[in-house]
Tab-separated table of C-alpha atoms in Angstrom:
chain	number	residue	atom	x	y	z
S	219	MET	CA	-57.944	-141.842	11.959
S	220	PRO	CA	-55.657	-138.375	10.579
S	221	GLU	CA	-57.410	-135.289	10.831
S	222	ILE	CA	-57.495	-132.447	8.015
S	223	LYS	CA	-58.530	-128.856	8.973
S	224	CYS	CA	-60.359	-127.093	6.199
S	225	PRO	CA	-58.874	-123.433	5.619
S	226	ASN	CA	-61.686	-122.143	4.103
S	227	CYS	CA	-64.538	-122.874	6.616
S	228	GLY	CA	-62.037	-123.980	9.648
S	229	GLU	CA	-64.006	-127.559	9.827
S	230	VAL	CA	-62.182	-130.451	10.767
S	231	PHE	CA	-63.099	-133.702	9.236
S	232	GLN	CA	-61.200	-137.322	9.238
S	233	VAL	CA	-59.602	-139.404	6.357
S	234	ASP	CA	-58.282	-142.727	6.431
S	235	GLU	CA	-55.311	-143.729	6.020
S	236	SER	CA	-55.090	-144.138	2.190
S	237	GLY	CA	-57.236	-140.803	1.615
S	238	TYR	CA	-54.318	-139.073	3.674
S	239	THR	CA	-51.604	-140.786	2.187
S	240	GLU	CA	-52.978	-139.781	-1.214
S	241	ILE	CA	-53.469	-135.653	0.335
S	242	LEU	CA	-49.607	-135.971	0.991
S	243	ALA	CA	-48.721	-137.068	-2.200
S	244	GLN	CA	-50.612	-134.057	-3.652
S	245	VAL	CA	-48.745	-131.637	-1.316
S	246	ARG	CA	-45.668	-133.291	-2.461
S	247	ASN	CA	-46.436	-132.763	-5.833
S	248	SER	CA	-46.840	-129.481	-5.242
S	249	GLU	CA	-43.275	-129.228	-4.062
S	250	PHE	CA	-42.303	-131.132	-6.981
S	251	LYS	CA	-43.519	-128.653	-9.211
S	252	LYS	CA	-42.274	-125.533	-7.470
S	253	GLU	CA	-38.738	-127.429	-7.500
S	254	LEU	CA	-39.018	-128.251	-11.198
S	255	ASP	CA	-40.300	-124.587	-12.332
S	256	GLU	CA	-36.783	-123.570	-10.515
S	257	LYS	CA	-34.770	-126.276	-12.186
S	258	LEU	CA	-36.347	-124.895	-15.651
S	259	LYS	CA	-35.851	-121.302	-14.734
S	260	SER	CA	-31.916	-122.479	-14.007
S	261	PHE	CA	-31.682	-124.425	-16.837
S	262	ASN	CA	-33.149	-121.563	-19.258
S	263	ILE	CA	-30.392	-119.328	-17.729
S	264	GLU	CA	-27.563	-122.425	-18.434
S	265	LYS	CA	-29.050	-122.413	-21.859
S	266	ASN	CA	-28.412	-118.542	-22.399
S	267	ASP	CA	-25.504	-118.706	-21.521
S	268	ALA	CA	-24.492	-121.759	-23.568
S	269	VAL	CA	-25.987	-120.228	-26.954
S	270	GLN	CA	-24.418	-117.047	-26.376
S	271	ILE	CA	-20.800	-118.497	-25.421
S	272	ALA	CA	-21.419	-120.989	-28.823
S	273	LYS	CA	-22.307	-117.842	-31.047
S	274	LEU	CA	-18.912	-116.226	-29.284
S	275	GLU	CA	-16.928	-119.478	-30.015
S	276	GLU	CA	-18.518	-119.440	-33.740
S	277	LYS	CA	-17.544	-115.693	-34.583
S	278	GLU	CA	-14.232	-116.622	-32.888
S	279	LYS	CA	-13.993	-119.356	-35.402
S	280	ALA	CA	-15.137	-117.278	-38.252
S	281	LYS	CA	-12.763	-114.643	-37.343
S	282	ASN	CA	-9.799	-117.004	-37.458
S	283	ASP	CA	-10.975	-118.417	-40.791
S	284	ILE	CA	-11.392	-114.901	-42.379
S	285	ALA	CA	-7.769	-113.860	-40.769
S	286	GLU	CA	-6.553	-117.238	-42.639
S	287	ARG	CA	-8.170	-116.100	-46.121
S	288	GLU	CA	-7.022	-112.317	-45.966
S	289	ALA	CA	-3.263	-114.248	-45.056
S	290	LYS	CA	-3.782	-116.722	-48.176
S	291	ILE	CA	-5.025	-113.479	-50.269
S	292	LYS	CA	-2.083	-111.279	-49.296
S	293	GLU	CA	-0.187	-113.931	-50.235
S	294	LEU	CA	-1.680	-114.592	-53.492
S	295	GLU	CA	-1.497	-110.647	-54.005
S	296	GLN	CA	2.113	-110.369	-53.452
S	297	LYS	CA	2.454	-113.686	-55.969
S	298	LEU	CA	0.296	-111.555	-58.066
S	299	GLU	CA	2.871	-108.543	-57.558
S	300	ASN	CA	5.510	-110.599	-58.243
S	301	ALA	CA	3.942	-111.843	-61.261
S	302	LYS	CA	3.450	-108.050	-62.367
S	303	THR	CA	6.817	-107.518	-61.658
S	304	GLU	CA	8.103	-110.619	-63.746
S	305	GLN	CA	5.468	-109.339	-66.353
S	306	GLN	CA	6.696	-106.293	-66.738
S	307	LEU	CA	10.434	-107.802	-67.023
S	308	ALA	CA	9.132	-109.771	-69.806
S	309	VAL	CA	6.129	-108.087	-71.293
S	310	ALA	CA	7.232	-108.209	-74.438
S	311	ASN	CA	8.086	-111.789	-74.810
S	312	GLU	CA	5.530	-113.121	-72.478
S	313	GLU	CA	2.306	-111.656	-73.152
S	314	HIS	CA	0.191	-114.756	-73.723
S	315	LYS	CA	1.428	-116.015	-70.612
S	316	SER	CA	0.574	-113.010	-68.383
S	317	LYS	CA	-2.773	-113.249	-69.793
S	318	GLU	CA	-3.045	-116.565	-68.449
S	319	ILE	CA	-1.455	-115.933	-65.281
S	320	ILE	CA	-4.189	-113.046	-64.754
S	321	ALA	CA	-6.709	-115.537	-65.864
S	322	GLN	CA	-5.595	-117.709	-63.349
S	323	LYS	CA	-5.279	-115.242	-60.658
S	324	GLU	CA	-8.881	-114.021	-61.447
S	325	THR	CA	-10.163	-117.251	-61.199
S	326	ILE	CA	-8.373	-117.911	-57.726
S	327	ILE	CA	-9.880	-114.825	-56.528
S	328	LYS	CA	-13.250	-115.972	-57.419
S	329	GLU	CA	-12.686	-119.331	-55.448
S	330	LEU	CA	-11.852	-117.687	-52.622
S	331	GLU	CA	-14.616	-115.508	-52.491
S	332	GLN	CA	-16.698	-118.013	-52.851
S	333	LYS	CA	-15.059	-120.192	-50.233
S	334	LEU	CA	-15.573	-117.186	-48.215
S	335	LYS	CA	-19.291	-116.623	-48.669
S	336	ASN	CA	-19.622	-120.869	-48.222
S	337	ALA	CA	-17.905	-120.310	-44.910
S	338	GLU	CA	-20.268	-117.601	-43.791
S	339	THR	CA	-22.985	-119.530	-45.020
S	340	GLU	CA	-21.679	-122.752	-42.728
S	341	GLN	CA	-21.231	-120.816	-40.115
S	342	LYS	CA	-24.786	-119.145	-40.216
S	343	LEU	CA	-26.387	-122.423	-40.806
S	344	ALA	CA	-24.616	-123.864	-37.747
S	345	VAL	CA	-25.374	-120.375	-35.364
S	346	GLU	CA	-28.916	-121.440	-36.496
S	347	THR	CA	-28.978	-125.311	-36.225
S	348	ALA	CA	-27.474	-124.862	-32.775
S	349	VAL	CA	-30.246	-122.216	-31.585
S	350	SER	CA	-32.916	-124.822	-33.022
S	351	LYS	CA	-31.439	-127.368	-31.140
S	352	ILE	CA	-31.742	-125.507	-27.979
S	353	GLU	CA	-35.253	-123.974	-29.248
S	354	LYS	CA	-36.502	-127.547	-29.691
S	355	GLU	CA	-35.270	-128.674	-26.366
S	356	LYS	CA	-36.760	-125.952	-24.667
S	357	ASP	CA	-39.948	-126.612	-26.031
S	358	HIS	CA	-39.226	-130.357	-25.396
S	359	TYR	CA	-39.041	-129.646	-21.584
S	360	ILE	CA	-42.050	-127.160	-21.523
S	361	ASN	CA	-44.168	-129.824	-23.027
S	362	GLN	CA	-43.241	-132.300	-20.517
S	363	LEU	CA	-43.737	-129.883	-17.981
S	364	ASP	CA	-47.325	-129.169	-19.494
S	365	SER	CA	-47.827	-132.893	-19.287
S	366	GLN	CA	-46.994	-133.275	-15.654
S	367	LYS	CA	-49.069	-130.300	-15.111
S	368	LYS	CA	-52.329	-132.136	-16.902
S	369	THR	CA	-51.463	-135.277	-14.902
S	370	GLN	CA	-51.797	-133.555	-11.196
S	371	GLU	CA	-54.690	-131.580	-12.222
S	372	PHE	CA	-56.166	-134.980	-13.306
S	373	ASN	CA	-54.952	-136.846	-10.262
S	374	GLU	CA	-56.502	-133.837	-8.140
S	375	GLN	CA	-59.933	-134.216	-10.101
S	376	ALA	CA	-59.731	-137.908	-9.651
S	377	LEU	CA	-58.862	-137.270	-5.675
S	378	LYS	CA	-61.399	-134.719	-5.674
S	379	GLN	CA	-64.396	-137.113	-7.507
S	380	LYS	CA	-63.369	-139.937	-4.865
S	381	TYR	CA	-63.641	-137.692	-1.853
S	382	GLU	CA	-67.053	-136.511	-3.527
S	383	GLU	CA	-68.105	-139.724	-4.158
S	384	GLN	CA	-67.048	-141.090	-0.131
S	385	LEU	CA	-68.719	-138.227	1.308
S	386	ARG	CA	-71.843	-139.105	-1.113
S	387	PHE	CA	-71.843	-142.528	0.166
S	388	LYS	CA	-71.405	-141.895	3.583
S	389	ASP	CA	-73.916	-139.244	3.545
S	390	GLU	CA	-76.463	-142.009	1.541
S	391	GLU	CA	-75.302	-144.553	4.981
S	392	ILE	CA	-76.793	-141.789	7.071
S	393	GLU	CA	-80.093	-141.187	5.545
S	394	ARG	CA	-80.434	-145.074	4.978
S	395	TYR	CA	-80.166	-145.382	8.692
S	396	LYS	CA	-82.393	-142.896	9.566
S	397	ASP	CA	-84.654	-143.982	7.498
S	398	PHE	CA	-84.135	-147.424	8.854
S	399	LYS	CA	-84.781	-145.893	12.137
S	400	GLN	CA	-87.391	-144.146	11.100
S	401	ARG	CA	-89.193	-147.314	9.300
S	402	GLN	CA	-88.151	-148.909	13.119
S	403	SER	CA	-89.952	-146.925	15.291
S	404	THR	CA	-92.833	-147.121	13.057
S	405	LYS	CA	-92.734	-150.649	11.991
S	406	LEU	CA	-91.774	-151.983	15.160
S	407	LEU	CA	-94.074	-149.467	17.597
S	408	GLY	CA	-94.980	-152.112	20.122
S	409	GLU	CA	-92.503	-154.415	18.899
S	410	SER	CA	-89.276	-155.952	20.128
S	411	LEU	CA	-86.590	-157.028	18.006
S	412	GLU	CA	-87.697	-160.486	18.569
S	413	GLN	CA	-90.994	-160.006	17.690
S	414	HIS	CA	-90.105	-158.519	14.665
S	415	CYS	CA	-87.921	-161.789	13.772
S	416	GLN	CA	-91.269	-164.020	14.809
S	417	VAL	CA	-93.192	-161.823	12.128
S	418	GLU	CA	-90.830	-161.768	9.135
S	419	PHE	CA	-90.094	-165.771	9.371
S	420	ASP	CA	-93.980	-166.344	9.928
S	421	LYS	CA	-94.908	-164.218	6.493
S	422	LEU	CA	-92.965	-167.252	4.685
S	423	ARG	CA	-93.434	-170.265	7.009
S	424	ALA	CA	-96.224	-171.485	5.074
S	425	THR	CA	-94.426	-171.241	1.738
S	426	ALA	CA	-90.897	-171.367	2.062
S	427	PHE	CA	-90.049	-173.037	5.660
S	428	GLN	CA	-93.185	-175.637	5.808
S	429	ASN	CA	-90.826	-178.219	7.580
S	430	SER	CA	-88.778	-175.702	9.883
S	431	TYR	CA	-88.968	-174.935	13.415
S	432	PHE	CA	-88.676	-171.849	14.784
S	433	GLU	CA	-89.621	-171.270	18.424
S	434	LYS	CA	-88.427	-169.788	21.532
S	435	ASP	CA	-85.369	-171.034	23.516
S	436	ASN	CA	-87.158	-171.999	26.808
S	437	ASP	CA	-84.753	-174.529	27.816
S	438	ILE	CA	-82.853	-173.566	31.097
S	439	SER	CA	-81.678	-176.966	31.891
S	440	SER	CA	-78.223	-175.826	31.009
S	441	GLY	CA	-78.208	-172.586	32.877
S	442	SER	CA	-78.709	-170.363	30.377
S	443	LYS	CA	-80.710	-170.010	27.299
S	444	GLY	CA	-80.743	-168.401	23.577
S	445	ASP	CA	-83.864	-166.296	22.081
S	446	TYR	CA	-84.628	-168.738	19.464
S	447	ILE	CA	-83.932	-171.613	17.987
S	448	PHE	CA	-84.466	-172.480	14.300
S	449	ARG	CA	-84.102	-176.254	12.812
S	450	ASP	CA	-84.811	-177.306	9.206
S	451	TYR	CA	-85.668	-181.395	8.374
S	452	ASP	CA	-86.451	-182.838	4.854
S	453	GLY	CA	-89.057	-185.200	3.996
S	454	GLU	CA	-87.658	-188.232	5.458
S	455	ASN	CA	-87.543	-186.211	8.617
S	456	ASN	CA	-83.637	-185.518	8.689
S	457	GLU	CA	-82.101	-182.270	10.238
S	458	ILE	CA	-80.948	-179.909	7.360
S	459	VAL	CA	-79.531	-177.038	9.523
S	460	SER	CA	-79.732	-175.782	12.968
S	461	ILE	CA	-79.346	-172.117	14.014
S	462	MET	CA	-79.298	-170.891	17.509
S	463	PHE	CA	-80.643	-167.101	17.093
S	464	GLU	CA	-79.584	-164.261	19.737
S	465	MET	CA	-81.387	-160.688	19.215
S	466	LYS	CA	-79.972	-157.548	20.630
S	467	ASN	CA	-81.792	-154.195	20.211
S	468	GLN	CA	-80.438	-151.117	22.093
S	469	GLN	CA	-81.873	-147.292	22.053
S	470	ASP	CA	-79.893	-144.502	20.939
S	471	GLU	CA	-80.335	-142.692	24.485
S	472	THR	CA	-78.947	-145.259	26.382
S	473	ALA	CA	-76.132	-144.611	28.585
S	474	THR	CA	-74.093	-147.973	28.473
S	475	LYS	CA	-73.473	-148.751	25.060
S	476	LYS	CA	-72.930	-152.648	24.852
S	477	LYS	CA	-70.874	-154.350	22.227
S	478	ASN	CA	-71.364	-157.161	19.899
S	479	GLU	CA	-68.448	-158.986	21.036
S	480	ASP	CA	-69.993	-159.177	24.443
S	481	PHE	CA	-72.265	-161.778	23.636
S	482	PHE	CA	-70.421	-164.143	21.232
S	483	LYS	CA	-69.465	-166.488	24.044
S	484	LYS	CA	-72.759	-166.874	25.832
S	485	LEU	CA	-73.873	-167.112	21.873
S	486	ASP	CA	-71.664	-169.703	21.609
S	487	LYS	CA	-72.531	-171.798	24.634
S	488	ASP	CA	-75.982	-171.483	23.881
S	489	ARG	CA	-75.140	-172.756	20.850
S	490	ASN	CA	-73.606	-175.772	22.114
S	491	ASP	CA	-75.682	-176.581	24.585
S	492	LYS	CA	-78.523	-177.003	22.783
S	493	ASN	CA	-76.645	-178.959	19.965
S	494	CYS	CA	-76.913	-176.457	17.083
S	495	GLU	CA	-74.902	-176.258	14.116
S	496	TYR	CA	-74.447	-172.267	13.561
S	497	ALA	CA	-74.882	-168.987	15.804
S	498	VAL	CA	-76.392	-166.021	14.401
S	499	LEU	CA	-76.317	-162.288	16.110
S	500	VAL	CA	-79.338	-160.318	15.033
S	501	SER	CA	-78.075	-156.977	16.296
S	502	MET	CA	-78.759	-153.093	16.171
S	503	LEU	CA	-75.741	-152.608	18.739
S	504	GLU	CA	-73.000	-150.319	17.495
S	505	PRO	CA	-75.187	-148.674	14.557
S	506	ASP	CA	-71.778	-146.573	13.492
S	507	SER	CA	-69.761	-149.425	12.877
S	508	GLU	CA	-68.695	-149.979	9.484
S	509	LEU	CA	-68.149	-153.236	9.647
S	510	TYR	CA	-71.377	-154.509	10.869
S	511	ASN	CA	-73.405	-152.222	8.358
S	512	THR	CA	-71.763	-153.758	5.262
S	513	GLY	CA	-74.062	-156.902	5.792
S	514	ILE	CA	-73.661	-160.368	6.993
S	515	VAL	CA	-70.407	-160.360	9.123
S	516	ASP	CA	-68.590	-163.849	9.542
S	517	VAL	CA	-66.797	-164.141	13.109
S	518	SER	CA	-65.965	-167.471	12.852
S	519	TYR	CA	-62.169	-166.079	13.762
S	520	ARG	CA	-63.651	-166.020	17.119
S	521	TYR	CA	-66.179	-168.795	17.565
S	522	PRO	CA	-67.194	-171.312	14.907
S	523	LYS	CA	-69.827	-170.894	12.694
S	524	MET	CA	-71.265	-167.553	14.188
S	525	TYR	CA	-72.246	-164.552	12.133
S	526	VAL	CA	-73.579	-160.897	13.032
S	527	ILE	CA	-76.137	-159.816	10.708
S	528	ARG	CA	-78.582	-156.643	10.870
S	529	PRO	CA	-82.072	-157.395	11.005
S	530	GLN	CA	-82.847	-156.654	7.732
S	531	PHE	CA	-80.320	-159.848	6.853
S	532	PHE	CA	-82.719	-162.270	9.075
S	533	ILE	CA	-84.174	-163.987	6.288
S	534	PRO	CA	-81.437	-164.196	4.048
S	535	ILE	CA	-78.963	-165.380	6.632
S	536	ILE	CA	-81.408	-168.627	7.235
S	537	THR	CA	-81.793	-168.873	3.326
S	538	VAL	CA	-77.993	-168.833	2.598
S	539	LEU	CA	-77.261	-171.239	5.705
S	540	ARG	CA	-80.260	-173.547	4.549
S	541	ASN	CA	-78.957	-173.624	1.129
S	542	ALA	CA	-75.473	-174.397	1.873
S	543	ALA	CA	-76.462	-177.132	3.968
S	544	LEU	CA	-78.824	-178.997	1.321
S	545	ASN	CA	-75.886	-179.313	-0.858
S	546	SER	CA	-74.413	-181.535	1.771
S	547	MET	CA	-77.488	-183.414	2.595
S	548	GLU	CA	-76.946	-186.351	0.236
S	549	TYR	CA	-73.487	-186.865	2.542
S	550	LYS	CA	-75.879	-186.539	5.795
S	551	ARG	CA	-78.018	-189.502	4.116
S	552	GLU	CA	-75.202	-191.387	3.681
S	553	LEU	CA	-73.993	-191.029	7.120
S	554	SER	CA	-77.716	-192.021	8.339
S	555	ILE	CA	-77.412	-195.330	6.563
S	556	VAL	CA	-74.271	-196.348	7.625
S	557	ARG	CA	-75.401	-195.217	11.177
S	558	ASN	CA	-78.227	-197.467	11.142
S	559	GLN	CA	-76.191	-200.152	9.656
S	560	ASN	CA	-73.807	-199.995	12.586
S	561	ILE	CA	-76.681	-199.744	14.800
S	562	ASP	CA	-77.663	-202.978	13.230
S	563	ILE	CA	-74.384	-204.172	13.299
S	564	THR	CA	-74.013	-203.178	17.057
S	565	ASN	CA	-77.469	-204.967	17.667
S	566	PHE	CA	-76.478	-208.284	16.142
S	567	GLU	CA	-72.836	-208.440	18.040
S	568	GLN	CA	-75.321	-207.787	21.267
S	569	ASN	CA	-77.244	-210.381	20.176
S	570	LEU	CA	-74.691	-212.833	19.561
S	571	MET	CA	-72.892	-211.720	22.959
S	572	ASP	CA	-75.658	-212.956	25.073
S	573	PHE	CA	-76.225	-216.036	23.149
S	574	LYS	CA	-72.296	-216.648	23.677
S	575	ASP	CA	-72.746	-215.540	27.308
S	576	SER	CA	-75.867	-217.896	27.559
S	577	PHE	CA	-74.508	-221.042	26.066
S	578	SER	CA	-71.246	-220.650	28.101
S	579	LYS	CA	-73.257	-220.694	31.221
S	580	ASN	CA	-75.358	-224.021	29.894
S	581	TYR	CA	-71.839	-225.530	28.999
S	582	GLU	CA	-70.329	-224.633	32.272
S	583	ASN	CA	-73.199	-225.901	34.073
S	584	ALA	CA	-73.383	-228.627	31.568
S	585	HIS	CA	-69.459	-229.489	32.231
S	586	ASN	CA	-69.762	-229.196	36.080
S	587	ARG	CA	-72.347	-232.003	36.156
S	588	PHE	CA	-70.609	-233.940	33.435
S	589	ASN	CA	-67.452	-234.186	35.972
S	590	ASP	CA	-69.360	-234.839	38.726
S	591	ALA	CA	-70.582	-237.696	36.689
S	592	ILE	CA	-67.504	-239.303	35.916
S	593	LYS	CA	-66.174	-238.583	39.618
S	594	GLU	CA	-69.444	-240.681	40.414
S	595	ILE	CA	-68.530	-243.450	37.895
S	596	ASP	CA	-64.987	-243.424	38.830
S	597	LYS	CA	-66.016	-243.756	42.725
S	598	SER	CA	-68.164	-246.615	41.533
S	599	ILE	CA	-65.528	-248.451	39.687
S	600	GLU	CA	-63.519	-247.806	42.820
S	601	HIS	CA	-66.023	-249.556	44.857
S	602	LEU	CA	-66.756	-252.198	42.061
S	603	ARG	CA	-63.134	-252.965	41.829
S	604	LYS	CA	-62.976	-253.163	45.750
S	605	ILE	CA	-65.691	-255.632	45.369
S	606	ARG	CA	-63.989	-257.792	42.598
S	607	GLU	CA	-60.628	-257.675	44.893
S	608	ASN	CA	-62.806	-258.948	47.871
S	609	LEU	CA	-64.642	-261.524	45.557
S	610	THR	CA	-61.325	-262.663	44.157
S	611	LYS	CA	-59.972	-263.136	47.503
S	612	SER	CA	-62.958	-264.996	48.654
S	613	ASP	CA	-62.775	-267.183	45.422
S	614	SER	CA	-58.943	-268.013	46.502
S	615	HIS	CA	-59.956	-268.674	50.162
S	616	LEU	CA	-62.913	-271.101	48.713
S	617	ARG	CA	-60.798	-273.308	46.368
S	618	VAL	CA	-57.677	-273.335	49.253
S	619	ALA	CA	-60.971	-274.769	51.096
S	620	ASN	CA	-61.941	-277.078	48.380
S	621	ASN	CA	-58.415	-278.460	48.212
S	622	LYS	CA	-57.911	-278.824	51.777
S	623	ILE	CA	-61.515	-280.697	51.548
S	624	GLU	CA	-60.534	-283.042	48.688
S	625	ASP	CA	-57.192	-283.866	50.727
S	626	ILE	CA	-59.463	-284.850	53.633
S	627	SER	CA	-59.456	-288.726	54.203
S	628	ILE	CA	-60.178	-291.257	57.186
S	629	LYS	CA	-56.779	-291.539	58.085
S	630	LYS	CA	-56.158	-287.737	58.216
S	631	LEU	CA	-59.625	-287.187	60.418
S	632	THR	CA	-58.602	-290.131	62.657
S	633	LYS	CA	-54.658	-289.844	62.626
S	634	GLY	CA	-53.972	-288.815	66.339
S	635	ASN	CA	-57.624	-289.482	67.279
S	636	PRO	CA	-58.047	-293.285	68.417
S	637	THR	CA	-61.515	-292.753	69.604
S	638	MET	CA	-62.839	-291.608	65.869
S	639	ALA	CA	-60.108	-294.231	64.317
S	640	ALA	CA	-61.848	-297.093	66.451
S	641	LYS	CA	-65.338	-295.840	65.380
S	642	PHE	CA	-64.538	-295.505	61.715
S	643	GLU	CA	-62.988	-299.144	61.880
S	644	ALA	CA	-66.732	-300.324	63.434
S	645	LEU	CA	-68.554	-298.662	60.845
S	646	LYS	CA	-66.254	-300.294	57.925
S	647	LYS	CA	-66.735	-303.767	59.459
S	648	ASN	CA	-70.210	-303.158	59.563
S	649	ASP	CA	-70.275	-302.296	55.964
S	650	ASP	CA	-68.619	-305.533	55.058
S	651	GLU	CA	-70.524	-307.854	56.711
C-alpha cells in the first residue's frame, strides 16, 4: 500500500489505492488552481489591452466622423458665403428669398449640431457597452473561479471527513478487538477455543438444538479427524444439515504465525471422510486481517461449502446453514421416499430374479428327466419294434410250416421210401377189412 508522510509531525501512514488516488487528485487540483490563476491574470492583461485598443479605435472613428462633419460644415459655409455673395448681388430683389436661405442654413446647422451630439452620444454608449461587456465577462470568470474554489474546498472537506471516519472506524475496530481479547482472557480463562464453542452450543442445546448432535470427532480410521461434528435432524430422524468444525487459536506472543488457509485442505478432507455437508473453520488466526474480521467469510472458491468465522459467529453460522437446509427438507423427504421406493423395487426385482433362477433350475432338472424318459421310451419302442419284427418273422415261419404240413400226404411221405410205403399200404388194407 502507498505511504504518505505528514509534513507537520513526520509520521508515516499507509492509505489504500482509492485514498491515494483522491489525494493525488487533490494535488492535481492545486496545480490546476495555480494554472487557472496564471491564465486569469493573462486574460486580464489581454482584456485591458483589448479595452485600450477598442477605446483608441472608437476615438479614431469619432475623429474621422468629426472631420467629415467639419468638411461638410465648411462646404455649407462655403455655400453660405456663395449665398451671401448672391444675396449681396440681388439684395434688392431677393430679400425674401435670402431670409429663407438664412433660415434653411440655420436649420441645417442645427441638424448638423444635433447629429454631432448624437454621434458623440453613440460613441460614448458604444465605449460604455464594450467596457460593461468586458466587466461582465470578468465577473463571470471570477464567479466561475469562486465556484471551483468552493467545490474544491467542499471536496477537501469531504475527503477529510472520509479519512477521519476511516480512522475512527479503525480505532473502533482496534478497541473492539482489544475488548474482545480482554473478554477472551477473562471469559475463556482456563478454557480452550473448543471448550468455548462447546459451552456456547450447550447454552442453546435444550431450546434451539433439541434434535441436534454436537460432539468431538474421535474417529481416526481415515487417518485424521476434525475437532467437532454437528448434525441436525427433523422429527422423522432425517438429517437436515451436517457441519465439520475445526477450531484454531493462537496467542499473540507465538513466534510462528499460522494462516487460516494452512488448514483448508485438511478440513476439506475431514469433511469428505466424515460425510459432512459443510466445513467451518473457527479461527483466531490472522487477527489483523480485514477479510476475516468482517464476519462470515465464504472460501468455497478454494474448497466447496467451506467458511471461516471468528468465535462470535459460531452460533450464527450454525443457524444460517440450518435455516438454509430447512428450505430444502421437502426435497430431501421426496428424495427419501423415492430412495425407499427404489429399495422396494430392488427387493422385488431380487425376489423375482431368485424365483426365476429357482424356477429355471427346476425346469432344467425336469427337462433333463423328461429327455431321459423320452430316451428310455425310445429304447423301449426300439426293443418292442425288434420283438415285433421277430414275432412277425416267427409268424411267417409258422405259416410256411403250416403250409408245408397241409401239403404233406402219404404219397409224399412214402415217396422214395419203399418200407414206409409198404407199411402204410398194409395199414390201409386192414382198415378196409
